[in-house]
Amino acid sequence: MKSKFHPDKNGYFGQFGGAFIPELLYPNVKELADNYIQIIESEEFQTEYKSLLKDFVGRPTPLYLAKRLSEKYGATIYLKREDLNHTGAHKVNNTVGQILIAKKLGKTKIIAETGAGQHGVATATVCALMGLDCTVFMGEKDIVRQSPNVARMKMLGAKVVPATSGSKTLKDATNEAIRYWIQNPDTFYLIGSVVGPAPHPDMVARLQAIISEEMKWQLKEKTGKENPDTIIACVGGGSNAAGAFYHYLDDEEVELIAVEAAGLGVNSGESAATSQLGQVGVIHGSKTILMQDEYGQIVEPYSISAGLDYPGVGPLHAFLYESGRAKFMNATDKEALTAAYELTKMEGIIPALETAHALAVLPKMKFKKGQVVVINLSGRGDKDLEIFIKYLEE
Amino acid sequence: MNSIKQLFQKKENNLLSIYFTCGYPKLEDTTKVIASLEKSGVDFIEVGLPYSDPLADGPTIQESSQKALENGINLDIVFDQLMTIKETNHTPLVLMGYLNQMLKYGEDKFCQKVVDCGIDTLIIPDLPMVEFENHYQELFDKYGLNNVFLITPHTSEERIRKIDSYTKAFIYVVASSSITGAKGEISNHQVAYFERIKAMNLKNKLIIGFGISDKSTFNTACQYANGAIIGSAFIKDLGENGVENINNFITPIIS
């Protein structure tokens, strides 16, 4: 059955989406749009994708009952352990899928953008696996604050190109990747989130949907029911949230909560809480909600977390927000740090700073006894240790 | 009849267009640049609206946009500046900006302001044909505005023919698969592409842009099209030598 949360033939989710691209990119995007569904749905792709997910990535990832966290917040809290994936985050689900699509399309050169570096590492990893040339664009500021991931990318053989314009973060890395793509139309742009021109948001969501696909049978095994009451995930561009929500989008009784980065506070002028601060606009090839001034100039976002430091959300999320299907909340830098520290102490898991934002809304919520909550633990926090340690010292 | 079509009736070939960024190098330079370009004999002028995230522009134009935004330029100031020269400027102006600027400003308000400034032709590089067909054609028709489509070496013949049917001003022939910026020479590959487009005998005039930087590249482009647009090389010169020396940049190209 066709879901209203699937894009239409022009790549729109409601009023959001589309492919607002210069003519220079039209052939690349059309080639992908004409082929991606057929490739993804083919038996050959599914066999190879599922095999790599199992044996290379390490799926299925566990659905872990966080007993101490559950006790503290009065709910039954499960953590979907995407941090246990190879390379340490959900990002690899998408890169494994896209690299197979790139190969099917005969592409040999791969480019990617990255904020926190998790997508860059995941892309460099699959390029190494397949023996393909890899260039990763990363904001100059993010290169400094995510240095362990930069080192990993380089070891994996990727060329890391600093983006020096604008805020020198994820937005600018994406601009640079798109510009490079324009000049090198033979490359495959392995986009890291559910953003960009159609069909990228849908393609990435389909490749991340493995998260909610597993959640369904894992919950059934553990609770007797496929559906939780609530799913919580952090949102920058929104790929881990899209994956965690995907198979539940039409199950309206499942509450979906997307958590954005409030930075120093939603109204502080230093924030990345797009749904609260943004309006309809076009960024990186799609119509969505984005932070901008009255003249349509894109406002530079801020978050302590490099992966959430993005002025827009993917078009599916803009639609989930506008339609009310998902509830959007936010967490400040400080709340995220506190939540990360709490999970570490209570459950022995150091989460990525991005993921910590999802955890940070727990104290703000009221739970019914026995309410089943799944938090998508999108990545592990090794890359953020320096920031965590600095906070601990303070 | 639109201003560009009128221009083409007077002059068919060797048309020189110059791109410049509003509010660069100084906030108040917009009108001075236009006046100076007109005096220097430029045939039409591409007025660039500075944008924070210009995907199709190279580093030179991007930096000029950033500087102009730092100077405090915005759409209201641009339109006010253009209004002041509406009566005195006789060189056709083409407005180039990104779609988000128009969306946020308000599509109708934007179009009305453009018309009020005496401009009838727009270049919006991130406005794809399907969006034009579904929405913007009607909007632009309502205001009597023309949309300039870009074609590239990878645009199919079928698509080029369709673009030709939608075009009322000129077709912007992007010289290579590239963002804006000078490349030096025009290669044999590019010449083959220009010849291919010329041989299609399209109904619209062809103007080549991206990578045209001096007399030599301008003359080569004019062998295969009706004219060419120089952007980055002009912006670079403007940044280095200032508004008062615009004539020194233009004269050697058209002499």
Short mmCIF file of N, CA, C and O in Angstrom, two decimals, chain B residues 56 69 73 76 78 85 96 99 106 108-109 156 169 171 180 186 195 200 205 208 211 214 253:
data_model
loop_
_atom_site.label_atom_id
_atom_site.label_comp_id
_atom_site.label_asym_id
_atom_site.label_seq_id
_atom_site.Cartn_x
_atom_site.Cartn_y
_atom_site.Cartn_z
N ALA B 56 26.11 27.16 -7.72
CA ALA B 56 26.66 27.11 -9.08
C ALA B 56 27.83 28.06 -9.28
O ALA B 56 28.37 28.13 -10.38
N LEU B 69 27.45 40.73 1.26
CA LEU B 69 26.56 40.49 2.40
C LEU B 69 27.14 41.12 3.66
O LEU B 69 26.42 41.70 4.47
N ILE B 73 24.37 44.31 2.14
CA ILE B 73 23.40 44.27 1.02
C ILE B 73 22.24 43.33 1.36
O ILE B 73 22.42 42.34 2.08
N ASP B 76 16.01 44.33 -0.46
CA ASP B 76 15.37 45.65 -0.44
C ASP B 76 16.34 46.72 -0.91
O ASP B 76 15.96 47.59 -1.70
N VAL B 78 18.99 46.27 -2.83
CA VAL B 78 19.24 46.07 -4.27
C VAL B 78 18.12 46.72 -5.09
O VAL B 78 18.38 47.48 -6.03
N ILE B 85 18.20 54.09 -10.82
CA ILE B 85 18.79 54.25 -12.15
C ILE B 85 17.83 53.81 -13.26
O ILE B 85 18.20 53.71 -14.43
N MET B 96 20.14 37.79 -11.74
CA MET B 96 20.53 36.41 -11.45
C MET B 96 20.56 36.20 -9.92
O MET B 96 21.22 36.94 -9.20
N LEU B 99 16.85 30.52 -5.98
CA LEU B 99 15.41 30.40 -5.75
C LEU B 99 15.00 30.74 -4.32
O LEU B 99 13.94 31.34 -4.11
N GLY B 106 9.01 36.34 -0.91
CA GLY B 106 7.62 36.29 -1.37
C GLY B 106 7.66 36.33 -2.90
O GLY B 106 8.15 37.31 -3.47
N ASP B 108 5.44 36.69 -5.33
CA ASP B 108 4.76 37.79 -6.01
C ASP B 108 5.45 39.13 -5.75
O ASP B 108 5.64 39.93 -6.66
N LYS B 109 5.82 39.34 -4.49
CA LYS B 109 6.49 40.59 -4.13
C LYS B 109 7.81 40.72 -4.88
O LYS B 109 8.15 41.80 -5.40
N SER B 156 20.52 16.75 -22.87
CA SER B 156 20.15 15.99 -24.07
C SER B 156 19.52 16.88 -25.13
O SER B 156 19.00 17.96 -24.82
N ALA B 169 13.88 34.78 -24.04
CA ALA B 169 14.97 35.77 -24.02
C ALA B 169 16.19 35.18 -24.75
O ALA B 169 16.40 35.46 -25.93
N ILE B 171 19.12 31.51 -24.58
CA ILE B 171 19.55 30.28 -23.91
C ILE B 171 20.98 30.48 -23.42
O ILE B 171 21.85 30.93 -24.18
N THR B 180 31.20 28.47 -11.99
CA THR B 180 31.74 29.64 -12.66
C THR B 180 33.23 29.81 -12.35
O THR B 180 33.73 29.34 -11.35
N ILE B 186 39.75 27.74 -24.36
CA ILE B 186 38.56 26.94 -24.68
C ILE B 186 39.05 25.69 -25.43
O ILE B 186 39.77 25.78 -26.42
N GLU B 195 29.65 23.68 -31.47
CA GLU B 195 29.25 23.41 -32.87
C GLU B 195 27.97 22.57 -32.91
O GLU B 195 27.10 22.79 -33.75
N MET B 200 22.05 22.85 -34.20
CA MET B 200 20.65 22.51 -33.89
C MET B 200 19.68 23.57 -34.40
O MET B 200 18.46 23.35 -34.40
N LYS B 205 18.39 33.00 -29.38
CA LYS B 205 19.80 33.38 -29.40
C LYS B 205 20.55 32.59 -28.32
O LYS B 205 19.98 32.20 -27.29
N ILE B 208 26.99 32.30 -24.45
CA ILE B 208 27.87 31.35 -23.74
C ILE B 208 28.39 31.98 -22.44
O ILE B 208 28.78 33.16 -22.44
N GLY B 211 33.57 30.45 -17.62
CA GLY B 211 34.90 30.23 -18.19
C GLY B 211 35.28 31.22 -19.28
O GLY B 211 36.33 31.06 -19.91
N ASP B 214 38.36 36.74 -21.22
CA ASP B 214 39.14 37.80 -21.88
C ASP B 214 38.75 37.88 -23.36
O ASP B 214 37.83 37.20 -23.82
N ILE B 253 38.37 44.06 -24.62
CA ILE B 253 37.55 42.90 -25.04
C ILE B 253 36.72 43.25 -26.27
O ILE B 253 36.61 42.45 -27.20
#
